[in-house]
Amino acid sequence: MVLSEKHRAELNCAIADYLKSSGYTEAFNHFVQEAAVPSDKMADKKINGLLEKKWTSVLRLQKKVMDLETKQAETVREYEGGPTKKERSAESWIPRPPERYCLTGHRMPVTRVIFHPIYNVMVSASEDGCMKVWDYESGDFERTLKGHTDAVNDIAFEPSGKTLASCSSDLTIRLWDFVGFECMKTLHGHDHTVSSVSFVPSGDFLVSASRDKSIKVWEVSTGYCTKTLQGHREWVRQAVVSPDGKLIASGSNDHSIRVWEIATKECKVELREHDHVVECVAWAGENCTPHINEAIQQENPRAAKSEGPFLISGSRDKTIKVYDISTGSCIISLIGHDNWVRQAIFHPSGKFIVSCADDKTLRVWDYKNRRCTKTIAAHEHFVTCLDFHRNAPYVITGSVDQLCKVWECR
């Protein structure tokens, strides 16, 4: 680098000042004579300590450069784990900040958000006892469904989307006509808070879980309880029906996950891998099977391929786990959240896992490589729930901050 005359003279004065202030008298005298440093410039107060100031500035800049290089490397790793520019199919889409819409209207924490299986609407449930219907493409509010007298804890659509089920801390389950938006039936039977609802794939039966430690199966057409499953020792947080409609998976405050056969009411498997309350469970779809087998064989190349079924769980122990129900074993464990995991689901393509937690983040996991590829600071408070649209590139989240957010994927 070639310095200008002005900068060269300023550097010489700074060096001379440093030599003098450091007590290098002989070196100072030789340098001033050889560099022809003018005495009037040495008297300038701006020169005092200039070399040390410049040097410390260089050190600070070096540290900033190193920090930026580290961030760049993390971004490159994240980018490589996500979709490339050539990949624009739904298989590789993941949510990207900032949110497309922030939906306001609930007066208490949001407990559940779900997409309609057909129409471009979503429904949110809240501790304020209401459910709200929104157009997720425009961000417009459409209507409020009222009927429960306490917090609405969970909601679910039957496959055709014509019926919405909701459950509440008022001990009831309600079935709503999603065409006329009226309550068709109110189901009574649980003795404590009803925490989750899930339809069987045919839509003819509904499964509920409760703080009364039981799981119940209801006939939708009559509203009658046809089966009661008991075995958990504490509050059953969630119970979900398998894609083939034959099994129920349930997670509980007793730290266990149980898999039940609906036909016989028998507990087929009991999983005890978590060290705290199991907040959520979800089944893997058929399209997840090849990706899960890849993940298993990456850890153990000699492992035989499995047909599953596979299950995912999230817990207050801050971990996410994937199980092979055919062997009753935990095959993947993901660690990264800094607080309770509130919901974890498989990406529609089966390649990723998407989760939310009380650390206020939404995360995307490349579970094949056991790492988090995307972390989004989603809300200002605990993120309680999420849903990923099966066909459109959207993710929705709900939070204790009373907001719902719509995230576009790309």
Short mmCIF file of N, CA and C in Angstrom, two decimals, residues 279-384:
data_model
loop_
_atom_site.label_atom_id
_atom_site.label_comp_id
_atom_site.label_asym_id
_atom_site.label_seq_id
_atom_site.Cartn_x
_atom_site.Cartn_y
_atom_site.Cartn_z
N GLU A 279 -45.11 -32.92 26.47
CA GLU A 279 -46.07 -31.90 26.05
C GLU A 279 -46.82 -32.27 24.77
N CYS A 280 -46.14 -32.97 23.85
CA CYS A 280 -46.77 -33.21 22.55
C CYS A 280 -46.28 -34.52 21.93
N VAL A 281 -47.14 -35.11 21.13
CA VAL A 281 -46.80 -36.30 20.33
C VAL A 281 -47.42 -36.12 18.95
N ALA A 282 -46.76 -36.69 17.93
CA ALA A 282 -47.29 -36.62 16.56
C ALA A 282 -46.77 -37.81 15.76
N TRP A 283 -47.61 -38.35 14.91
CA TRP A 283 -47.22 -39.48 14.07
C TRP A 283 -46.49 -39.00 12.83
N ALA A 284 -45.60 -39.84 12.34
CA ALA A 284 -44.92 -39.58 11.07
C ALA A 284 -45.75 -40.14 9.93
N GLY A 285 -45.85 -39.39 8.84
CA GLY A 285 -46.55 -39.88 7.66
C GLY A 285 -45.70 -40.90 6.91
N GLU A 286 -46.30 -41.57 5.94
CA GLU A 286 -45.58 -42.58 5.17
C GLU A 286 -44.37 -42.00 4.44
N ASN A 287 -44.49 -40.71 4.02
CA ASN A 287 -43.37 -40.10 3.28
C ASN A 287 -42.16 -39.84 4.17
N CYS A 288 -42.32 -39.97 5.49
CA CYS A 288 -41.19 -39.78 6.41
C CYS A 288 -40.31 -41.03 6.48
N THR A 289 -40.88 -42.19 6.16
CA THR A 289 -40.17 -43.47 6.38
C THR A 289 -38.79 -43.53 5.73
N PRO A 290 -38.65 -43.21 4.42
CA PRO A 290 -37.29 -43.29 3.84
C PRO A 290 -36.29 -42.34 4.48
N HIS A 291 -36.76 -41.15 4.87
CA HIS A 291 -35.86 -40.17 5.49
C HIS A 291 -35.44 -40.62 6.89
N ILE A 292 -36.38 -41.21 7.63
CA ILE A 292 -36.04 -41.70 8.97
C ILE A 292 -35.06 -42.87 8.88
N ASN A 293 -35.26 -43.75 7.90
CA ASN A 293 -34.33 -44.86 7.72
C ASN A 293 -32.93 -44.38 7.35
N GLU A 294 -32.87 -43.32 6.54
CA GLU A 294 -31.56 -42.72 6.24
C GLU A 294 -30.89 -42.21 7.50
N ALA A 295 -31.69 -41.57 8.36
CA ALA A 295 -31.16 -41.04 9.62
C ALA A 295 -30.65 -42.16 10.52
N ILE A 296 -31.39 -43.27 10.56
CA ILE A 296 -30.99 -44.41 11.39
C ILE A 296 -29.67 -45.00 10.87
N GLN A 297 -29.58 -45.17 9.54
CA GLN A 297 -28.40 -45.81 8.96
C GLN A 297 -27.19 -44.89 8.96
N GLN A 298 -27.44 -43.59 9.05
CA GLN A 298 -26.30 -42.66 9.18
C GLN A 298 -25.62 -42.86 10.53
N GLU A 299 -26.43 -43.15 11.54
CA GLU A 299 -25.90 -43.39 12.89
C GLU A 299 -25.34 -44.81 13.00
N ASN A 300 -26.03 -45.77 12.34
CA ASN A 300 -25.61 -47.17 12.39
C ASN A 300 -25.79 -47.80 11.01
N PRO A 301 -24.72 -47.80 10.19
CA PRO A 301 -24.84 -48.29 8.80
C PRO A 301 -25.35 -49.73 8.69
N ARG A 302 -25.18 -50.51 9.74
CA ARG A 302 -25.62 -51.91 9.69
C ARG A 302 -27.08 -52.10 10.07
N ALA A 303 -27.73 -51.03 10.51
CA ALA A 303 -29.13 -51.14 10.97
C ALA A 303 -30.04 -51.53 9.81
N ALA A 304 -30.98 -52.40 10.10
CA ALA A 304 -31.95 -52.83 9.09
C ALA A 304 -33.01 -51.75 8.90
N LYS A 305 -33.55 -51.67 7.69
CA LYS A 305 -34.60 -50.69 7.43
C LYS A 305 -35.87 -51.09 8.17
N SER A 306 -36.59 -50.06 8.63
CA SER A 306 -37.82 -50.31 9.37
C SER A 306 -39.00 -49.66 8.67
N GLU A 307 -40.14 -50.29 8.76
CA GLU A 307 -41.37 -49.73 8.18
C GLU A 307 -42.17 -48.94 9.21
N GLY A 308 -41.64 -48.86 10.44
CA GLY A 308 -42.33 -48.10 11.47
C GLY A 308 -43.50 -48.86 12.07
N PRO A 309 -44.54 -48.15 12.52
CA PRO A 309 -44.74 -46.70 12.41
C PRO A 309 -43.79 -45.91 13.31
N PHE A 310 -43.64 -44.62 12.99
CA PHE A 310 -42.74 -43.75 13.73
C PHE A 310 -43.53 -42.65 14.42
N LEU A 311 -42.98 -42.21 15.54
CA LEU A 311 -43.66 -41.21 16.38
C LEU A 311 -42.65 -40.16 16.83
N ILE A 312 -43.11 -38.93 16.97
CA ILE A 312 -42.25 -37.85 17.47
C ILE A 312 -42.86 -37.29 18.75
N SER A 313 -42.00 -36.85 19.67
CA SER A 313 -42.49 -36.25 20.92
C SER A 313 -41.64 -35.06 21.31
N GLY A 314 -42.25 -34.14 22.05
CA GLY A 314 -41.54 -32.98 22.61
C GLY A 314 -41.86 -32.88 24.09
N SER A 315 -40.87 -32.43 24.86
CA SER A 315 -41.02 -32.50 26.32
C SER A 315 -40.51 -31.24 27.02
N ARG A 316 -40.90 -31.15 28.28
CA ARG A 316 -40.38 -30.07 29.12
C ARG A 316 -38.91 -30.28 29.49
N ASP A 317 -38.35 -31.45 29.13
CA ASP A 317 -36.91 -31.65 29.34
C ASP A 317 -36.11 -31.00 28.20
N LYS A 318 -36.79 -30.24 27.32
CA LYS A 318 -36.20 -29.43 26.25
C LYS A 318 -35.75 -30.26 25.04
N THR A 319 -36.11 -31.55 25.00
CA THR A 319 -35.67 -32.39 23.89
C THR A 319 -36.83 -32.82 23.00
N ILE A 320 -36.47 -33.23 21.78
CA ILE A 320 -37.40 -33.81 20.82
C ILE A 320 -36.89 -35.21 20.51
N LYS A 321 -37.78 -36.19 20.51
CA LYS A 321 -37.36 -37.57 20.26
C LYS A 321 -38.23 -38.22 19.19
N VAL A 322 -37.60 -39.11 18.44
CA VAL A 322 -38.31 -39.89 17.41
C VAL A 322 -38.19 -41.36 17.78
N TYR A 323 -39.31 -42.09 17.66
CA TYR A 323 -39.36 -43.49 18.07
C TYR A 323 -39.78 -44.39 16.91
N ASP A 324 -39.24 -45.59 16.94
CA ASP A 324 -39.73 -46.66 16.07
C ASP A 324 -40.66 -47.51 16.93
N ILE A 325 -41.95 -47.43 16.68
CA ILE A 325 -42.93 -48.12 17.52
C ILE A 325 -42.85 -49.64 17.33
N SER A 326 -42.39 -50.09 16.17
CA SER A 326 -42.30 -51.54 15.94
C SER A 326 -41.28 -52.20 16.87
N THR A 327 -40.27 -51.43 17.29
CA THR A 327 -39.25 -51.97 18.22
C THR A 327 -39.36 -51.35 19.61
N GLY A 328 -40.18 -50.31 19.74
CA GLY A 328 -40.32 -49.64 21.03
C GLY A 328 -39.07 -48.92 21.47
N SER A 329 -38.30 -48.41 20.49
CA SER A 329 -37.02 -47.76 20.83
C SER A 329 -36.95 -46.33 20.33
N CYS A 330 -36.16 -45.52 21.05
CA CYS A 330 -35.90 -44.13 20.63
C CYS A 330 -34.75 -44.18 19.62
N ILE A 331 -34.96 -43.63 18.43
CA ILE A 331 -33.95 -43.72 17.38
C ILE A 331 -33.25 -42.38 17.10
N ILE A 332 -33.90 -41.27 17.46
CA ILE A 332 -33.30 -39.95 17.25
C ILE A 332 -33.64 -39.07 18.45
N SER A 333 -32.65 -38.32 18.91
CA SER A 333 -32.87 -37.35 19.98
C SER A 333 -32.27 -36.01 19.55
N LEU A 334 -33.07 -34.96 19.59
CA LEU A 334 -32.63 -33.63 19.15
C LEU A 334 -32.58 -32.69 20.35
N ILE A 335 -31.41 -32.08 20.54
CA ILE A 335 -31.20 -31.17 21.67
C ILE A 335 -30.83 -29.80 21.12
N GLY A 336 -31.45 -28.75 21.62
CA GLY A 336 -31.15 -27.41 21.13
C GLY A 336 -32.05 -26.33 21.71
N HIS A 337 -33.31 -26.67 21.99
CA HIS A 337 -34.20 -25.68 22.60
C HIS A 337 -33.73 -25.36 24.02
N ASP A 338 -33.98 -24.13 24.43
CA ASP A 338 -33.53 -23.67 25.75
C ASP A 338 -34.65 -23.65 26.79
N ASN A 339 -35.80 -24.19 26.42
CA ASN A 339 -36.93 -24.23 27.35
C ASN A 339 -37.88 -25.33 26.88
N TRP A 340 -39.02 -25.45 27.57
CA TRP A 340 -40.00 -26.50 27.27
C TRP A 340 -40.34 -26.55 25.77
N VAL A 341 -40.31 -27.73 25.19
CA VAL A 341 -40.77 -27.92 23.81
C VAL A 341 -42.28 -28.09 23.85
N ARG A 342 -43.00 -27.21 23.15
CA ARG A 342 -44.46 -27.21 23.22
C ARG A 342 -45.11 -27.98 22.06
N GLN A 343 -44.46 -27.98 20.89
CA GLN A 343 -45.00 -28.76 19.78
C GLN A 343 -43.88 -29.10 18.81
N ALA A 344 -43.95 -30.30 18.25
CA ALA A 344 -42.99 -30.76 17.25
C ALA A 344 -43.73 -31.61 16.22
N ILE A 345 -43.54 -31.29 14.95
CA ILE A 345 -44.22 -32.01 13.88
C ILE A 345 -43.24 -32.26 12.73
N PHE A 346 -43.57 -33.22 11.88
CA PHE A 346 -42.76 -33.47 10.70
C PHE A 346 -43.13 -32.49 9.59
N HIS A 347 -42.15 -32.04 8.86
CA HIS A 347 -42.34 -31.24 7.66
C HIS A 347 -43.19 -32.06 6.68
N PRO A 348 -44.04 -31.43 5.87
CA PRO A 348 -44.88 -32.19 4.93
C PRO A 348 -44.09 -33.13 4.02
N SER A 349 -42.84 -32.80 3.72
CA SER A 349 -42.02 -33.66 2.86
C SER A 349 -41.42 -34.83 3.63
N GLY A 350 -41.41 -34.73 4.96
CA GLY A 350 -40.79 -35.76 5.79
C GLY A 350 -39.31 -35.57 6.01
N LYS A 351 -38.71 -34.55 5.38
CA LYS A 351 -37.26 -34.35 5.46
C LYS A 351 -36.81 -33.61 6.71
N PHE A 352 -37.71 -32.78 7.25
CA PHE A 352 -37.35 -31.95 8.40
C PHE A 352 -38.34 -32.17 9.54
N ILE A 353 -37.96 -31.67 10.71
CA ILE A 353 -38.86 -31.56 11.86
C ILE A 353 -38.97 -30.08 12.19
N VAL A 354 -40.17 -29.62 12.47
CA VAL A 354 -40.40 -28.22 12.85
C VAL A 354 -40.93 -28.21 14.27
N SER A 355 -40.38 -27.32 15.11
CA SER A 355 -40.77 -27.29 16.52
C SER A 355 -40.87 -25.87 17.04
N CYS A 356 -41.60 -25.72 18.14
CA CYS A 356 -41.67 -24.43 18.83
C CYS A 356 -41.57 -24.70 20.33
N ALA A 357 -41.17 -23.65 21.07
CA ALA A 357 -40.89 -23.88 22.48
C ALA A 357 -41.05 -22.60 23.29
N ASP A 358 -40.92 -22.78 24.59
CA ASP A 358 -41.00 -21.64 25.52
C ASP A 358 -39.74 -20.78 25.49
N ASP A 359 -38.76 -21.14 24.64
CA ASP A 359 -37.61 -20.25 24.45
C ASP A 359 -37.91 -19.18 23.40
N LYS A 360 -39.20 -19.10 23.00
CA LYS A 360 -39.74 -18.09 22.08
C LYS A 360 -39.31 -18.29 20.63
N THR A 361 -38.81 -19.49 20.31
CA THR A 361 -38.32 -19.73 18.96
C THR A 361 -39.14 -20.75 18.20
N LEU A 362 -39.02 -20.65 16.89
CA LEU A 362 -39.51 -21.65 15.94
C LEU A 362 -38.25 -22.24 15.31
N ARG A 363 -38.12 -23.56 15.31
CA ARG A 363 -36.89 -24.19 14.80
C ARG A 363 -37.20 -25.24 13.74
N VAL A 364 -36.26 -25.33 12.80
CA VAL A 364 -36.33 -26.36 11.76
C VAL A 364 -35.11 -27.26 11.95
N TRP A 365 -35.35 -28.58 11.98
CA TRP A 365 -34.29 -29.55 12.26
C TRP A 365 -34.04 -30.45 11.06
N ASP A 366 -32.78 -30.59 10.71
CA ASP A 366 -32.34 -31.62 9.76
C ASP A 366 -32.04 -32.85 10.62
N TYR A 367 -33.07 -33.67 10.84
CA TYR A 367 -32.91 -34.75 11.82
C TYR A 367 -31.99 -35.87 11.32
N LYS A 368 -31.78 -35.93 10.01
CA LYS A 368 -30.84 -36.92 9.47
C LYS A 368 -29.44 -36.67 10.04
N ASN A 369 -29.07 -35.38 10.14
CA ASN A 369 -27.74 -35.00 10.64
C ASN A 369 -27.79 -34.52 12.09
N ARG A 370 -28.97 -34.68 12.74
CA ARG A 370 -29.14 -34.33 14.16
C ARG A 370 -28.74 -32.89 14.46
N ARG A 371 -29.17 -31.95 13.61
CA ARG A 371 -28.82 -30.55 13.87
C ARG A 371 -29.96 -29.61 13.49
N CYS A 372 -29.96 -28.47 14.15
CA CYS A 372 -30.95 -27.42 13.87
C CYS A 372 -30.42 -26.57 12.72
N THR A 373 -31.20 -26.45 11.65
CA THR A 373 -30.73 -25.69 10.48
C THR A 373 -31.32 -24.29 10.42
N LYS A 374 -32.36 -24.02 11.20
CA LYS A 374 -32.96 -22.69 11.18
C LYS A 374 -33.58 -22.38 12.53
N THR A 375 -33.25 -21.24 13.09
CA THR A 375 -33.85 -20.77 14.34
C THR A 375 -34.44 -19.39 14.11
N ILE A 376 -35.73 -19.26 14.38
CA ILE A 376 -36.43 -17.97 14.19
C ILE A 376 -36.92 -17.48 15.54
N ALA A 377 -36.56 -16.26 15.90
CA ALA A 377 -37.11 -15.63 17.10
C ALA A 377 -38.55 -15.24 16.75
N ALA A 378 -39.48 -16.14 17.04
CA ALA A 378 -40.83 -16.03 16.48
C ALA A 378 -41.75 -15.06 17.23
N HIS A 379 -41.68 -15.06 18.56
CA HIS A 379 -42.58 -14.25 19.38
C HIS A 379 -41.83 -13.61 20.54
N GLU A 380 -42.51 -12.67 21.19
CA GLU A 380 -41.93 -12.01 22.37
C GLU A 380 -42.17 -12.81 23.64
N HIS A 381 -43.00 -13.85 23.55
CA HIS A 381 -43.29 -14.70 24.71
C HIS A 381 -43.26 -16.16 24.25
N PHE A 382 -43.60 -17.08 25.16
CA PHE A 382 -43.56 -18.51 24.85
C PHE A 382 -44.36 -18.82 23.57
N VAL A 383 -43.78 -19.64 22.70
CA VAL A 383 -44.48 -20.09 21.49
C VAL A 383 -45.15 -21.42 21.84
N THR A 384 -46.47 -21.42 21.84
CA THR A 384 -47.24 -22.56 22.35
C THR A 384 -47.63 -23.58 21.30
#
